[in-house]
Structures are given as structure tokens and as C-alpha cells.
mmCIF file of C-alpha atoms in Angstrom:
data_model
loop_
_atom_site.group_PDB
_atom_site.id
_atom_site.type_symbol
_atom_site.label_atom_id
_atom_site.label_comp_id
_atom_site.label_asym_id
_atom_site.label_seq_id
_atom_site.Cartn_x
_atom_site.Cartn_y
_atom_site.Cartn_z
ATOM 1 C CA UNK B 1 9.106 14.224 -3.389
ATOM 2 C CA UNK B 2 10.575 15.990 -6.409
ATOM 3 C CA UNK B 3 13.097 13.169 -6.885
ATOM 4 C CA UNK B 4 10.408 10.477 -6.768
ATOM 5 C CA UNK B 5 8.208 12.306 -9.292
ATOM 6 C CA UNK B 6 11.141 13.141 -11.553
ATOM 7 C CA UNK B 7 12.073 9.472 -12.029
ATOM 8 C CA UNK B 8 8.963 8.392 -14.005
ATOM 9 C CA UNK B 9 8.822 11.782 -15.752
ATOM 10 C CA UNK B 10 12.381 11.307 -17.017
ATOM 11 C CA UNK B 11 11.491 7.861 -18.326
ATOM 12 C CA UNK B 12 8.348 9.184 -20.031
ATOM 13 C CA UNK B 13 10.278 12.023 -21.663
ATOM 14 C CA UNK B 14 12.987 9.650 -22.900
ATOM 15 C CA UNK B 15 10.572 7.203 -24.491
ATOM 16 C CA UNK B 16 8.533 9.992 -26.096
ATOM 17 C CA UNK B 17 11.748 11.303 -27.660
ATOM 18 C CA UNK B 18 12.538 7.789 -28.873
ATOM 19 C CA UNK B 19 9.162 7.633 -30.603
ATOM 20 C CA UNK B 20 9.597 11.119 -32.065
ATOM 21 C CA UNK B 21 13.128 10.799 -33.431
ATOM 22 C CA UNK B 22 12.664 7.397 -35.027
ATOM 23 C CA UNK B 23 14.671 5.368 -32.513
ATOM 24 C CA UNK B 24 11.640 3.077 -32.227
ATOM 25 C CA UNK B 25 11.767 2.200 -35.904
ATOM 26 C CA UNK B 26 9.852 -1.085 -35.914
ATOM 27 C CA UNK B 27 6.252 -1.826 -34.888
ATOM 28 C CA UNK B 28 7.523 -4.172 -32.184
ATOM 29 C CA UNK B 29 9.827 -1.538 -30.711
ATOM 30 C CA UNK B 30 7.134 1.132 -30.860
ATOM 31 C CA UNK B 31 4.736 -1.153 -29.011
ATOM 32 C CA UNK B 32 7.413 -1.831 -26.386
ATOM 33 C CA UNK B 33 7.983 1.907 -25.958
ATOM 34 C CA UNK B 34 4.231 2.513 -25.631
ATOM 35 C CA UNK B 35 3.980 -0.245 -23.038
ATOM 36 C CA UNK B 36 6.697 1.402 -20.940
ATOM 37 C CA UNK B 37 4.956 4.773 -21.292
ATOM 38 C CA UNK B 38 1.688 3.273 -20.052
ATOM 39 C CA UNK B 39 3.455 1.681 -17.081
ATOM 40 C CA UNK B 40 5.311 4.848 -16.121
ATOM 41 C CA UNK B 41 2.205 7.019 -16.503
ATOM 42 C CA UNK B 42 0.333 4.606 -14.229
ATOM 43 C CA UNK B 43 3.168 4.698 -11.724
ATOM 44 C CA UNK B 44 3.110 8.509 -11.722
ATOM 45 C CA UNK B 45 -0.664 8.552 -11.309
ATOM 46 C CA UNK B 46 -0.510 6.175 -8.329
ATOM 47 C CA UNK B 47 2.243 8.267 -6.776
ATOM 48 C CA UNK B 48 0.283 11.505 -7.112
ATOM 49 C CA UNK B 49 -2.844 9.824 -5.695
ATOM 50 C CA UNK B 50 -0.772 8.581 -2.749
ATOM 51 C CA UNK B 51 0.741 12.012 -2.082
ATOM 52 C CA UNK B 52 -2.697 13.626 -2.210
ATOM 53 C CA UNK B 53 -4.215 11.040 0.153
ATOM 54 C CA UNK B 54 -1.318 11.304 2.600
ATOM 55 C CA UNK B 55 -1.527 15.107 2.627
ATOM 56 C CA UNK B 56 -5.276 14.946 3.208
ATOM 57 C CA UNK B 57 -4.861 12.500 6.090
ATOM 58 C CA UNK B 58 -2.081 14.483 7.743
ATOM 59 C CA UNK B 59 -3.926 17.799 7.458
ATOM 60 C CA UNK B 60 -7.097 16.398 9.019
ATOM 61 C CA UNK B 61 -9.196 18.257 6.449
ATOM 62 C CA UNK B 62 -11.145 15.140 5.502
ATOM 63 C CA UNK B 63 -12.607 13.682 8.676
ATOM 64 C CA UNK B 64 -13.174 9.919 8.878
ATOM 65 C CA UNK B 65 -16.779 8.728 8.725
ATOM 66 C CA UNK B 66 -16.832 6.575 11.827
ATOM 67 C CA UNK B 67 -19.526 3.954 12.193
ATOM 68 C CA UNK B 68 -20.006 0.619 13.921
ATOM 69 C CA UNK B 69 -18.011 -2.060 12.089
ATOM 70 C CA UNK B 70 -18.070 -5.769 12.876
ATOM 71 C CA UNK B 71 -14.294 -6.051 12.727
ATOM 72 C CA UNK B 72 -14.077 -9.847 12.658
ATOM 73 C CA UNK B 73 -16.570 -10.136 9.790
ATOM 74 C CA UNK B 74 -14.955 -7.211 7.948
ATOM 75 C CA UNK B 75 -11.453 -8.691 8.102
ATOM 76 C CA UNK B 76 -12.604 -12.211 7.242
ATOM 77 C CA UNK B 77 -14.401 -10.910 4.155
ATOM 78 C CA UNK B 78 -11.411 -8.734 3.247
ATOM 79 C CA UNK B 79 -9.002 -11.670 3.475
ATOM 80 C CA UNK B 80 -11.152 -13.713 1.115
ATOM 81 C CA UNK B 81 -11.500 -10.822 -1.332
ATOM 82 C CA UNK B 82 -7.767 -10.065 -1.377
ATOM 83 C CA UNK B 83 -6.938 -13.704 -2.085
ATOM 84 C CA UNK B 84 -9.175 -13.499 -5.149
ATOM 85 C CA UNK B 85 -7.827 -10.112 -6.294
ATOM 86 C CA UNK B 86 -4.207 -11.315 -6.004
ATOM 87 C CA UNK B 87 -4.907 -14.891 -7.053
ATOM 88 C CA UNK B 88 -1.685 -16.787 -7.630
ATOM 89 C CA UNK B 89 0.405 -14.040 -6.020
ATOM 90 C CA UNK B 90 -0.971 -13.789 -2.503
ATOM 91 C CA UNK B 91 -2.992 -15.999 -0.181
ATOM 92 C CA UNK B 92 -4.597 -14.172 2.727
ATOM 93 C CA UNK B 93 -6.079 -15.841 5.789
ATOM 94 C CA UNK B 94 -7.817 -14.420 8.851
ATOM 95 C CA UNK B 95 -7.555 -15.633 12.444
ATOM 96 C CA UNK B 96 -9.453 -14.229 15.432
ATOM 97 C CA UNK B 97 -8.669 -15.095 19.030
ATOM 98 C CA UNK B 98 -11.561 -16.566 21.050
ATOM 99 C CA UNK B 99 -11.946 -13.268 22.953
ATOM 100 C CA UNK B 100 -11.805 -11.094 19.832
ATOM 101 C CA UNK B 101 -14.263 -13.276 17.965
ATOM 102 C CA UNK B 102 -16.941 -12.044 20.337
ATOM 103 C CA UNK B 103 -16.345 -8.360 19.648
ATOM 104 C CA UNK B 104 -19.558 -7.042 18.110
ATOM 105 C CA UNK B 105 -18.200 -3.833 16.632
ATOM 106 C CA UNK B 106 -15.676 -1.028 16.749
ATOM 107 C CA UNK B 107 -15.936 2.577 15.608
ATOM 108 C CA UNK B 108 -14.093 2.886 12.305
ATOM 109 C CA UNK B 109 -14.314 4.276 8.785
ATOM 110 C CA UNK B 110 -14.924 1.225 6.532
ATOM 111 C CA UNK B 111 -13.458 2.928 3.440
ATOM 112 C CA UNK B 112 -10.233 3.872 5.227
ATOM 113 C CA UNK B 113 -10.011 0.492 6.904
ATOM 114 C CA UNK B 114 -10.325 -1.209 3.512
ATOM 115 C CA UNK B 115 -7.622 1.053 2.052
ATOM 116 C CA UNK B 116 -5.340 0.141 4.961
ATOM 117 C CA UNK B 117 -5.714 -3.606 4.379
ATOM 118 C CA UNK B 118 -5.352 -3.225 0.610
ATOM 119 C CA UNK B 119 -2.162 -1.174 1.006
ATOM 120 C CA UNK B 120 -0.582 -3.801 3.229
ATOM 121 C CA UNK B 121 -1.539 -6.608 0.857
ATOM 122 C CA UNK B 122 -0.130 -4.720 -2.138
ATOM 123 C CA UNK B 123 3.063 -4.115 -0.180
ATOM 124 C CA UNK B 124 3.483 -7.846 0.419
ATOM 125 C CA UNK B 125 2.914 -8.652 -3.258
ATOM 126 C CA UNK B 126 5.417 -6.015 -4.372
ATOM 127 C CA UNK B 127 8.186 -6.690 -1.865
ATOM 128 C CA UNK B 128 7.885 -10.251 -0.544
ATOM 129 C CA UNK B 129 10.508 -11.592 -2.927
ATOM 130 C CA UNK B 130 8.242 -14.569 -3.641
ATOM 131 C CA UNK B 131 6.167 -15.513 -6.653
ATOM 132 C CA UNK B 132 3.381 -16.501 -4.277
ATOM 133 C CA UNK B 133 3.283 -15.018 -0.781
ATOM 134 C CA UNK B 134 1.151 -15.626 2.293
ATOM 135 C CA UNK B 135 -0.303 -13.006 4.618
ATOM 136 C CA UNK B 136 -2.108 -13.686 7.888
ATOM 137 C CA UNK B 137 -4.415 -11.122 9.501
ATOM 138 C CA UNK B 138 -4.882 -11.695 13.230
ATOM 139 C CA UNK B 139 -7.459 -10.023 15.447
ATOM 140 C CA UNK B 140 -7.011 -10.006 19.208
ATOM 141 C CA UNK B 141 -7.944 -7.949 22.241
ATOM 142 C CA UNK B 142 -5.338 -6.017 24.202
ATOM 143 C CA UNK B 143 -5.401 -3.908 27.336
ATOM 144 C CA UNK B 144 -4.981 -0.238 26.430
ATOM 145 C CA UNK B 145 -5.003 3.004 28.412
ATOM 146 C CA UNK B 146 -8.755 3.312 28.002
ATOM 147 C CA UNK B 147 -9.554 -0.333 28.653
ATOM 148 C CA UNK B 148 -9.678 -3.238 26.262
ATOM 149 C CA UNK B 149 -9.001 -2.460 22.610
ATOM 150 C CA UNK B 150 -8.963 -4.398 19.367
ATOM 151 C CA UNK B 151 -5.521 -5.180 17.970
ATOM 152 C CA UNK B 152 -4.975 -6.156 14.329
ATOM 153 C CA UNK B 153 -1.692 -7.807 13.390
ATOM 154 C CA UNK B 154 -0.470 -8.431 9.840
ATOM 155 C CA UNK B 155 2.232 -11.009 9.195
ATOM 156 C CA UNK B 156 3.669 -12.364 5.956
ATOM 157 C CA UNK B 157 6.345 -14.793 4.814
ATOM 158 C CA UNK B 158 8.329 -12.240 2.785
ATOM 159 C CA UNK B 159 11.946 -11.253 3.225
ATOM 160 C CA UNK B 160 11.140 -8.624 5.856
ATOM 161 C CA UNK B 161 12.830 -5.297 6.559
ATOM 162 C CA UNK B 162 16.592 -4.810 6.366
ATOM 163 C CA UNK B 163 18.320 -4.662 9.740
ATOM 164 C CA UNK B 164 17.624 -1.410 11.562
ATOM 165 C CA UNK B 165 14.929 -0.290 9.128
ATOM 166 C CA UNK B 166 11.766 -1.080 11.108
ATOM 167 C CA UNK B 167 11.841 2.158 13.135
ATOM 168 C CA UNK B 168 11.833 4.212 9.897
ATOM 169 C CA UNK B 169 9.448 2.068 7.858
ATOM 170 C CA UNK B 170 6.496 4.441 8.267
ATOM 171 C CA UNK B 171 8.363 7.548 7.093
ATOM 172 C CA UNK B 172 7.199 8.901 3.744
ATOM 173 C CA UNK B 173 9.355 8.024 0.694
ATOM 174 C CA UNK B 174 11.275 5.537 2.817
ATOM 175 C CA UNK B 175 12.019 2.244 1.060
ATOM 176 C CA UNK B 176 13.692 -0.819 2.493
ATOM 177 C CA UNK B 177 16.153 -1.078 -0.379
ATOM 178 C CA UNK B 178 16.963 2.367 -1.723
ATOM 179 C CA UNK B 179 19.271 0.898 -4.349
ATOM 180 C CA UNK B 180 16.570 -1.280 -5.881
ATOM 181 C CA UNK B 181 14.334 0.494 -8.349
ATOM 182 C CA UNK B 182 10.693 -0.511 -8.351
ATOM 183 C CA UNK B 183 7.082 0.518 -8.504
ATOM 184 C CA UNK B 184 6.826 1.826 -4.987
ATOM 185 C CA UNK B 185 7.637 5.348 -3.884
ATOM 186 C CA UNK B 186 7.743 4.542 -0.171
ATOM 187 C CA UNK B 187 4.282 5.945 0.598
ATOM 188 C CA UNK B 188 2.249 2.799 1.306
ATOM 189 C CA UNK B 189 3.175 2.323 4.965
ATOM 190 C CA UNK B 190 3.044 6.077 5.639
ATOM 191 C CA UNK B 191 -0.552 6.059 4.408
ATOM 192 C CA UNK B 192 -1.341 3.017 6.569
ATOM 193 C CA UNK B 193 -0.022 4.771 9.669
ATOM 194 C CA UNK B 194 -1.959 7.983 9.001
ATOM 195 C CA UNK B 195 -5.177 6.010 8.385
ATOM 196 C CA UNK B 196 -4.783 4.280 11.748
ATOM 197 C CA UNK B 197 -4.099 7.576 13.535
ATOM 198 C CA UNK B 198 -7.032 9.304 11.819
ATOM 199 C CA UNK B 199 -9.404 6.753 13.346
ATOM 200 C CA UNK B 200 -7.995 7.142 16.840
ATOM 201 C CA UNK B 201 -5.772 4.069 16.747
ATOM 202 C CA UNK B 202 -2.036 3.594 17.198
ATOM 203 C CA UNK B 203 0.583 2.007 14.938
#
């Protein structure tokens, strides 16, 4: 955690020093420095928000507000909304099996469920390796220990995980390519997993 937080802090400190000591001597260079500072501050803010949310989920202090959710309608609406939010970068479609299409509702926290879907979509945009990616959300019914259960599957046309990485993908601060610097801190999938577990599901 300290390493991940230190990276944007080091960048922020360096660019502040550049503004203070006159290294950014032209208006254009100063604006470029300020742009980097804004980006790094935003990255740090998102990281801290993610750490706080993950800690809250893992501790169980904030209980989910479970209510009846029409899962098919919720996911169909979410797919449409995400395509608009990420217009030009991500196209999201929703498919429900004939059996799942008849499911009236499940017990879930709509806010957490939305955060889950948004996290996965953002992950595809950030790491697909494509200018424009595609994600498909599938809803089906499966036989679980307690009877039939809803199963949501997310698939995309990105480059996928490196070989042998899938089993560790949900660990916090775990990134598929540790050598490649980027916006992510390796928290997105950890948050997704904890959201699922907090609502009584499995991932």
C-alpha cells in the first residue's frame, strides 16, 4: 500500500518543485506541469477512495442494504448506461438466457451492484489494449448448494490475463503487468470480489 501511494506522491512533489524552482519557465510548460499534477492528484484520490471502500467491505462494518432487484432489467439498463458513459471506448451489451429472463428479482444492494458493474467496465477500458472494446454481460441460472441461483458472467475482447495470473487476479494491489505503469493500483477486482461476498454471492 505504501509503495502504491508513494508513486503519485513522488510525482506530485517533483512537479511542485519544478514549478517552484523555475524549471517550468514558460506558460506552456507550467500548464503541462499543472495538468500532470491534476492527473496525479486524481489518481491518488481514487486510490484512497478504493482503499477505504475495500477496508469497509472487508471489515463488514457497513452492511449492504439488500432489497428485491429485477436483475435482468437492472443489468440491461446498466449496459446501456455504460455504453453511453464510455462512448467510443466501450460498447456493452446484455444477454439473458431464456430461464434467467423470467427471474423476477434477487436480494441485492443496488448501489453495490452498480459499483461492481462500473468497476468491471472501467477495468476493460483501462486494460483491454484496444481503442474501442466490447463487453458482454450474461445472466443465467445455475444450480447452487441452496437451489437455483443467478449467475452473472462478464466477458470482453481485451488481451486477457497473463498466463498463470487468473488465480491471483482478485488479490489487492495485484496487477497483470507489474512492469507497466498506469492508472490502476490493482484494487478494482479486489473490490468487485468483496462486493459479491458482502451480498452473499461467490466469485
